[in-house]
Amino acid sequence: MSSSAVSIDPKTASLWARHYPGHDFIGTRTFGFWLYMLTDAMVYAALFASLVVLSHASNMIGGPTPKNFINPIYAYGETIALFASVLTYGLAMVNLKKGSRSGVTGWILLSAILGVVYLGLSITDNTHLFQQGITPQTNGFLSAFFAIVIYHALHIVVGVAWMLVMLIQIATEGFSQNVVYRLINLRLFWHFQAVIWVFVFVFVYLQGLLV
Amino acid sequence: MFVHLQGPWSPLLGRLSAEQLPFLHIPIIEYTFAVVVLLGLVVVGAVTYLGKWGYLWRGWLTTVDHKRIGVMYILIGLVMLLRGFADAFMIRLQQAMAVGPHSPGYMGAIHGYLTPFHIGQIFAAHGLIMVVFAATPLLVGLMNIIVPLQIGARDMAYPYLNAMGLWLTAGGAALVMASLFIGNFAHGGWYGFVPYFELSYSPGVGVDYWMWAFQLSAIGTSLGSINLIATIVKMRAPGMTWMRLPIFTWASLSTNLIALTSFPVLMVSLALLGLDRYLGTHFYTAGMGGNLMLYNDLFWIWGHPEVYFLILPAFGIMSEIIPTFSEKTLFGYATMVIASFAIGGVSWGVWLHHFFTMAAAPSVNSFYSVTTMLVGIPTGVKVFNWIFTMYRGRVRFELPMMWALLALFLLLVGGMTGMMNAFASNDYMWHNGIFVVAHFHMMVLLIAASIFGAVEYWFPKVFGFRLEQKWGKLFFWFMVLGTGFVFVPMFILGLAGMTRRLDYIPYAAWAPYMQIEMIGIALYVMALAFFLAHLYVSLRDRSKNLAEADAWGTGRSLEWMTHSPVPSYNFAITPHINTRDEWAWRKENGLTELHAGEYEPIHMPKNTGVPLVIGAFFFALAFGLTWRIWWLSLISVVLIVLMIILRSFQKDTDMTIPPEEVERTEKRAIDTLYPSSRADVPVYPGGTVGTATAYQRLSASEDVGVSSTGTLPHASVDR
Ligand SMILES: [Cu+2]
């Protein structure tokens, strides 16, 4: 027997947890979502590593270098929109603590609109590039470049759709356990995408300007 | 937008046409197809005849019960293991026939009976199936069943997600099976090569099948890993502190941390290949700025940790079986935990040893050479811990223990030859040779051995009766013999310079070795027959082999503290944990009441058909992508998203089992335990562990001592 057993008196030890309340529902749900975000972080890590590997001059095969085509103005606008959206989502969570349904709904709606603004800018920027013949099919470097940019934009699409679903659920269910844990998970998702955007901005756009 | 493909394509069926159905014109596949159709008809007919469709739907297909999901994982694993073995049989037969320039050819082959294209597919399918669709589901299934029981939980943290992982894995397995009869499979090895797997060199659907099946199982496994980690972290019963966790649960935690972090990298490596093949990007292409090494690095950054993802649960199984059958607590508990995590950590820094010969600098090769050898240290710690556990224990050589010891032996052989491979200089001589193949087969066979041990060990817990021993022992010994006959010659040929994946062997001098390997395969076939007999006889005589809660009499952890078979809610009342090896401690102190009266309502999740349907749509999505049937893929994606959203609106997802029903179930559990001797067994509310244990029936009673199992007057019922 392990030594720890000695210290426990079998005559008084408690054997069954009667009326055990079970496990913290919201805590369990949000913990799992953190784990999910970790898998997404690994996907980004692999994509960024691919970008580094494919950023050599030989991967551009004489095509346009990032310096030639990256437009920091768009990226700057996207940054503002995304960070403003994160702020408004944060304010929605403040209202969740207060239990204000209209507050949560209003701020989430604003976050979703800012997400759409981001998407609008991103689509305009990338359409311009496509029109100039700068596409993922051009060379290895551009494949990796667009893979990251588009994968990130897809997350914004998912986030906005999720917000719309939550708006409906808040309206129909109020702040039920399910709604609350989903709002907390969505906050994590949304903030995570903003953090990733910092990396995209630094390693894709800013570094691109220098190369 | 999509890459232009040459050859016929129609909007309705994509690339699919009658010529793509090989079972219409290739004899081997014709027969296989006939057998599969016949088997399918028999199963469907039997279920219909017995009127079991409702039971199948309610009890299994829509279940979220972790034990049943685990059983279904294991069934998928066993079926795919059989398929993988059939592939191995065909490979061995070809290599035994096609030796030397004068060897005859049949059925369109110049030598042997398989054309190079066909045997290429078999090699690729064998590897992918054994790693991803046999070993992985078998181990995930075992963890699914045992981990919640060992930590005293009612279910996994996310039962719905659990079912989703199962049906994604099933979808992937179904896709591999579909490739047998519709189209063809990848023909370049299970881990793929670029640029060979790029569209310009492999324009067929085989690579797409391989890629999407792989991708589905990767998604399923990483969902499963989230679930198991959250379960272990969040769902432990009160008192189950970290240092009281059973070692199998520790191993599951460490192995799922590996899966959680490594499978996303696999998804990326495959997705980038998919982008190349479908959208014409240039991640891995030769020319146009692609980088061939990127694929190898990404793939093996997953590939090596995957090896430990498979082996750590196997180590966990051995760590459960050996103490139970040595009647001692596990030697060096803390070092076992540290070793598991050390192996998990080191697994991330060794991937480059899979391509030592790809002209990295000597310093780089040396680094990966050294890190690879480092794995030997924590593994060695584990080996010694197991040996010291047995030392001066009361060792019983029952079937689970025999398998565990076989696994230990194979670990030594595989580990030592692994050390030989770890030297980059050695690898330069036998890279892509069958010495390496024989080495990693030792490792996967050790995993298989511990899986068979685990099935023997936990079978009574899940089904309520023990497996018989006679045919099981024949199965065991023929597996040992088969392994020796197949792999000893393979090691010798590997050192002689034979390379892997040959469809024709030019040296007639190697023929005897090939024929010895064929004898080994014959022994394996006999082992398979004994395995089936083992199952059949056990099933037939199940009423004679009914198991108590503590089926082996010397169980130590929590899963032996509830009825066999386990009720849907696992424990009528959540146990309170006082020590490591709680059940052994309770037995020593005569606290063997399973629980006692005053049942409480139990909150459980409801069955749902949504995961099954989503899994089916994922299959349709992957099938549509493989054959480039765009409408099918599009519809599937839309329906998957829609199903997920609609499910989130469902409020009626849980139910409560009333106390009366718990009581009924508990009373019934006693009835099935003691069908004949009810009169002389004192019946306690909620049942007891009974009078005689397996151990006492097997050995002299004075060895047991008063403190063993269930012989003391029962201590007061509930505290
Ligand atoms: Cu490796």
PDB file of C-alpha atoms in Angstrom, chain A residues 41-187:
ATOM      1  CA  ALA A  41      -2.976  27.854 -32.288  1.00  0.00           C
ATOM      2  CA  MET A  42      -1.035  24.800 -33.502  1.00  0.00           C
ATOM      3  CA  VAL A  43      -2.620  25.145 -36.940  1.00  0.00           C
ATOM      4  CA  TYR A  44      -1.481  28.757 -37.078  1.00  0.00           C
ATOM      5  CA  ALA A  45       1.963  27.771 -35.807  1.00  0.00           C
ATOM      6  CA  ALA A  46       2.292  25.284 -38.659  1.00  0.00           C
ATOM      7  CA  LEU A  47       1.047  27.857 -41.189  1.00  0.00           C
ATOM      8  CA  PHE A  48       3.457  30.552 -39.955  1.00  0.00           C
ATOM      9  CA  ALA A  49       6.300  28.038 -40.016  1.00  0.00           C
ATOM     10  CA  SER A  50       5.361  27.248 -43.624  1.00  0.00           C
ATOM     11  CA  LEU A  51       5.406  30.958 -44.420  1.00  0.00           C
ATOM     12  CA  VAL A  52       8.906  31.291 -42.971  1.00  0.00           C
ATOM     13  CA  VAL A  53      10.088  28.273 -44.971  1.00  0.00           C
ATOM     14  CA  LEU A  54       8.503  29.604 -48.171  1.00  0.00           C
ATOM     15  CA  SER A  55       9.721  33.211 -47.778  1.00  0.00           C
ATOM     16  CA  HIS A  56      13.066  32.678 -49.452  1.00  0.00           C
ATOM     17  CA  ALA A  57      13.701  34.487 -52.738  1.00  0.00           C
ATOM     18  CA  SER A  58      13.697  31.107 -54.484  1.00  0.00           C
ATOM     19  CA  ASN A  59      10.094  30.607 -53.412  1.00  0.00           C
ATOM     20  CA  MET A  60       9.054  33.803 -55.198  1.00  0.00           C
ATOM     21  CA  ILE A  61      10.534  32.631 -58.519  1.00  0.00           C
ATOM     22  CA  GLY A  62      11.022  36.206 -59.698  1.00  0.00           C
ATOM     23  CA  GLY A  63       7.400  37.102 -58.996  1.00  0.00           C
ATOM     24  CA  PRO A  64       6.344  40.163 -57.029  1.00  0.00           C
ATOM     25  CA  THR A  65       8.013  40.516 -53.642  1.00  0.00           C
ATOM     26  CA  PRO A  66       5.852  41.564 -50.721  1.00  0.00           C
ATOM     27  CA  LYS A  67       7.388  45.043 -50.842  1.00  0.00           C
ATOM     28  CA  ASN A  68       5.842  45.546 -54.271  1.00  0.00           C
ATOM     29  CA  PHE A  69       2.272  44.720 -53.433  1.00  0.00           C
ATOM     30  CA  ILE A  70       1.530  44.970 -49.703  1.00  0.00           C
ATOM     31  CA  ASN A  71      -0.737  47.897 -48.960  1.00  0.00           C
ATOM     32  CA  PRO A  72      -0.364  48.803 -45.264  1.00  0.00           C
ATOM     33  CA  ILE A  73      -3.348  51.148 -45.404  1.00  0.00           C
ATOM     34  CA  TYR A  74      -5.822  48.301 -45.764  1.00  0.00           C
ATOM     35  CA  ALA A  75      -4.097  46.263 -43.086  1.00  0.00           C
ATOM     36  CA  TYR A  76      -4.179  49.317 -40.831  1.00  0.00           C
ATOM     37  CA  GLY A  77      -7.929  49.732 -41.363  1.00  0.00           C
ATOM     38  CA  GLU A  78      -8.492  46.046 -40.728  1.00  0.00           C
ATOM     39  CA  THR A  79      -6.529  46.326 -37.491  1.00  0.00           C
ATOM     40  CA  ILE A  80      -8.649  49.235 -36.282  1.00  0.00           C
ATOM     41  CA  ALA A  81     -11.903  47.458 -37.134  1.00  0.00           C
ATOM     42  CA  LEU A  82     -10.865  44.195 -35.482  1.00  0.00           C
ATOM     43  CA  PHE A  83      -9.560  45.793 -32.302  1.00  0.00           C
ATOM     44  CA  ALA A  84     -12.606  48.028 -31.987  1.00  0.00           C
ATOM     45  CA  SER A  85     -14.715  44.907 -32.343  1.00  0.00           C
ATOM     46  CA  VAL A  86     -12.781  43.205 -29.551  1.00  0.00           C
ATOM     47  CA  LEU A  87     -13.380  46.257 -27.358  1.00  0.00           C
ATOM     48  CA  THR A  88     -17.121  46.266 -28.041  1.00  0.00           C
ATOM     49  CA  TYR A  89     -17.292  42.544 -27.343  1.00  0.00           C
ATOM     50  CA  GLY A  90     -15.546  43.208 -24.057  1.00  0.00           C
ATOM     51  CA  LEU A  91     -18.217  45.777 -23.246  1.00  0.00           C
ATOM     52  CA  ALA A  92     -20.855  43.171 -24.059  1.00  0.00           C
ATOM     53  CA  MET A  93     -19.284  40.920 -21.441  1.00  0.00           C
ATOM     54  CA  VAL A  94     -19.373  43.759 -18.900  1.00  0.00           C
ATOM     55  CA  ASN A  95     -23.091  43.986 -19.559  1.00  0.00           C
ATOM     56  CA  LEU A  96     -23.400  40.225 -19.173  1.00  0.00           C
ATOM     57  CA  LYS A  97     -22.048  40.580 -15.649  1.00  0.00           C
ATOM     58  CA  LYS A  98     -24.658  43.243 -14.981  1.00  0.00           C
ATOM     59  CA  GLY A  99     -27.291  40.968 -16.482  1.00  0.00           C
ATOM     60  CA  SER A 100     -28.384  43.585 -18.985  1.00  0.00           C
ATOM     61  CA  ARG A 101     -29.916  41.863 -21.960  1.00  0.00           C
ATOM     62  CA  SER A 102     -30.217  44.970 -24.105  1.00  0.00           C
ATOM     63  CA  GLY A 103     -26.624  45.946 -23.318  1.00  0.00           C
ATOM     64  CA  VAL A 104     -25.245  42.567 -24.358  1.00  0.00           C
ATOM     65  CA  THR A 105     -27.354  42.492 -27.505  1.00  0.00           C
ATOM     66  CA  GLY A 106     -26.389  46.020 -28.549  1.00  0.00           C
ATOM     67  CA  TRP A 107     -22.638  45.604 -28.073  1.00  0.00           C
ATOM     68  CA  ILE A 108     -22.572  42.214 -29.779  1.00  0.00           C
ATOM     69  CA  LEU A 109     -24.451  43.650 -32.718  1.00  0.00           C
ATOM     70  CA  LEU A 110     -21.816  46.386 -32.957  1.00  0.00           C
ATOM     71  CA  SER A 111     -19.015  43.787 -32.734  1.00  0.00           C
ATOM     72  CA  ALA A 112     -20.595  41.839 -35.574  1.00  0.00           C
ATOM     73  CA  ILE A 113     -20.869  44.986 -37.700  1.00  0.00           C
ATOM     74  CA  LEU A 114     -17.200  45.798 -37.080  1.00  0.00           C
ATOM     75  CA  GLY A 115     -16.352  42.210 -38.022  1.00  0.00           C
ATOM     76  CA  VAL A 116     -18.185  42.737 -41.298  1.00  0.00           C
ATOM     77  CA  VAL A 117     -16.254  45.982 -41.840  1.00  0.00           C
ATOM     78  CA  TYR A 118     -13.049  44.011 -41.368  1.00  0.00           C
ATOM     79  CA  LEU A 119     -14.200  41.429 -43.899  1.00  0.00           C
ATOM     80  CA  GLY A 120     -15.156  44.171 -46.363  1.00  0.00           C
ATOM     81  CA  LEU A 121     -11.669  45.679 -46.166  1.00  0.00           C
ATOM     82  CA  SER A 122     -10.007  42.306 -46.419  1.00  0.00           C
ATOM     83  CA  ILE A 123     -12.036  41.312 -49.456  1.00  0.00           C
ATOM     84  CA  THR A 124     -11.354  44.617 -51.212  1.00  0.00           C
ATOM     85  CA  ASP A 125      -7.629  44.343 -50.513  1.00  0.00           C
ATOM     86  CA  ASN A 126      -7.361  40.780 -51.753  1.00  0.00           C
ATOM     87  CA  THR A 127      -9.528  41.367 -54.820  1.00  0.00           C
ATOM     88  CA  HIS A 128      -7.140  44.151 -55.818  1.00  0.00           C
ATOM     89  CA  LEU A 129      -4.231  41.750 -55.496  1.00  0.00           C
ATOM     90  CA  PHE A 130      -6.043  39.072 -57.516  1.00  0.00           C
ATOM     91  CA  GLN A 131      -6.777  41.604 -60.245  1.00  0.00           C
ATOM     92  CA  GLN A 132      -3.083  42.355 -60.501  1.00  0.00           C
ATOM     93  CA  GLY A 133      -2.390  38.670 -61.009  1.00  0.00           C
ATOM     94  CA  ILE A 134      -1.067  38.198 -57.480  1.00  0.00           C
ATOM     95  CA  THR A 135      -2.812  34.945 -56.547  1.00  0.00           C
ATOM     96  CA  PRO A 136      -2.126  31.873 -54.385  1.00  0.00           C
ATOM     97  CA  GLN A 137      -1.299  30.007 -57.604  1.00  0.00           C
ATOM     98  CA  THR A 138       1.522  32.376 -58.565  1.00  0.00           C
ATOM     99  CA  ASN A 139       4.302  30.895 -56.450  1.00  0.00           C
ATOM    100  CA  GLY A 140       5.080  29.075 -53.231  1.00  0.00           C
ATOM    101  CA  PHE A 141       5.460  32.231 -51.193  1.00  0.00           C
ATOM    102  CA  LEU A 142       2.098  33.616 -52.254  1.00  0.00           C
ATOM    103  CA  SER A 143       0.441  30.268 -51.530  1.00  0.00           C
ATOM    104  CA  ALA A 144       1.547  30.520 -47.906  1.00  0.00           C
ATOM    105  CA  PHE A 145       0.772  34.239 -47.738  1.00  0.00           C
ATOM    106  CA  PHE A 146      -2.825  33.809 -48.862  1.00  0.00           C
ATOM    107  CA  ALA A 147      -3.287  30.629 -46.826  1.00  0.00           C
ATOM    108  CA  ILE A 148      -2.718  32.591 -43.623  1.00  0.00           C
ATOM    109  CA  VAL A 149      -4.698  35.673 -44.652  1.00  0.00           C
ATOM    110  CA  ILE A 150      -7.696  33.672 -45.886  1.00  0.00           C
ATOM    111  CA  TYR A 151      -7.642  31.196 -42.987  1.00  0.00           C
ATOM    112  CA  HIS A 152      -7.753  34.137 -40.606  1.00  0.00           C
ATOM    113  CA  ALA A 153     -10.596  35.790 -42.544  1.00  0.00           C
ATOM    114  CA  LEU A 154     -12.538  32.505 -42.391  1.00  0.00           C
ATOM    115  CA  HIS A 155     -12.346  32.688 -38.626  1.00  0.00           C
ATOM    116  CA  ILE A 156     -13.858  36.154 -38.735  1.00  0.00           C
ATOM    117  CA  VAL A 157     -16.711  34.781 -40.860  1.00  0.00           C
ATOM    118  CA  VAL A 158     -17.302  32.043 -38.291  1.00  0.00           C
ATOM    119  CA  GLY A 159     -17.135  34.570 -35.445  1.00  0.00           C
ATOM    120  CA  VAL A 160     -19.695  36.879 -37.051  1.00  0.00           C
ATOM    121  CA  ALA A 161     -22.039  33.959 -37.790  1.00  0.00           C
ATOM    122  CA  TRP A 162     -21.636  32.787 -34.202  1.00  0.00           C
ATOM    123  CA  MET A 163     -22.539  36.284 -32.942  1.00  0.00           C
ATOM    124  CA  LEU A 164     -25.712  36.280 -35.019  1.00  0.00           C
ATOM    125  CA  VAL A 165     -26.684  32.870 -33.613  1.00  0.00           C
ATOM    126  CA  MET A 166     -26.047  34.168 -30.102  1.00  0.00           C
ATOM    127  CA  LEU A 167     -28.237  37.211 -30.723  1.00  0.00           C
ATOM    128  CA  ILE A 168     -31.115  34.874 -31.554  1.00  0.00           C
ATOM    129  CA  GLN A 169     -30.419  32.646 -28.554  1.00  0.00           C
ATOM    130  CA  ILE A 170     -30.239  35.589 -26.138  1.00  0.00           C
ATOM    131  CA  ALA A 171     -33.580  36.748 -27.488  1.00  0.00           C
ATOM    132  CA  THR A 172     -35.235  33.342 -27.132  1.00  0.00           C
ATOM    133  CA  GLU A 173     -33.521  31.854 -24.057  1.00  0.00           C
ATOM    134  CA  GLY A 174     -32.205  34.806 -22.076  1.00  0.00           C
ATOM    135  CA  PHE A 175     -29.047  34.128 -20.090  1.00  0.00           C
ATOM    136  CA  SER A 176     -29.411  30.384 -19.686  1.00  0.00           C
ATOM    137  CA  GLN A 177     -26.337  28.310 -18.771  1.00  0.00           C
ATOM    138  CA  ASN A 178     -25.919  27.347 -22.403  1.00  0.00           C
ATOM    139  CA  VAL A 179     -26.047  30.932 -23.593  1.00  0.00           C
ATOM    140  CA  VAL A 180     -23.614  32.139 -20.954  1.00  0.00           C
ATOM    141  CA  TYR A 181     -20.945  29.538 -21.644  1.00  0.00           C
ATOM    142  CA  ARG A 182     -21.264  30.140 -25.371  1.00  0.00           C
ATOM    143  CA  LEU A 183     -20.834  33.882 -24.886  1.00  0.00           C
ATOM    144  CA  ILE A 184     -17.712  33.252 -22.789  1.00  0.00           C
ATOM    145  CA  ASN A 185     -16.312  30.866 -25.406  1.00  0.00           C
ATOM    146  CA  LEU A 186     -17.079  33.324 -28.182  1.00  0.00           C
ATOM    147  CA  ARG A 187     -15.155  35.976 -26.271  1.00  0.00           C
TER     148      ARG A 187
END
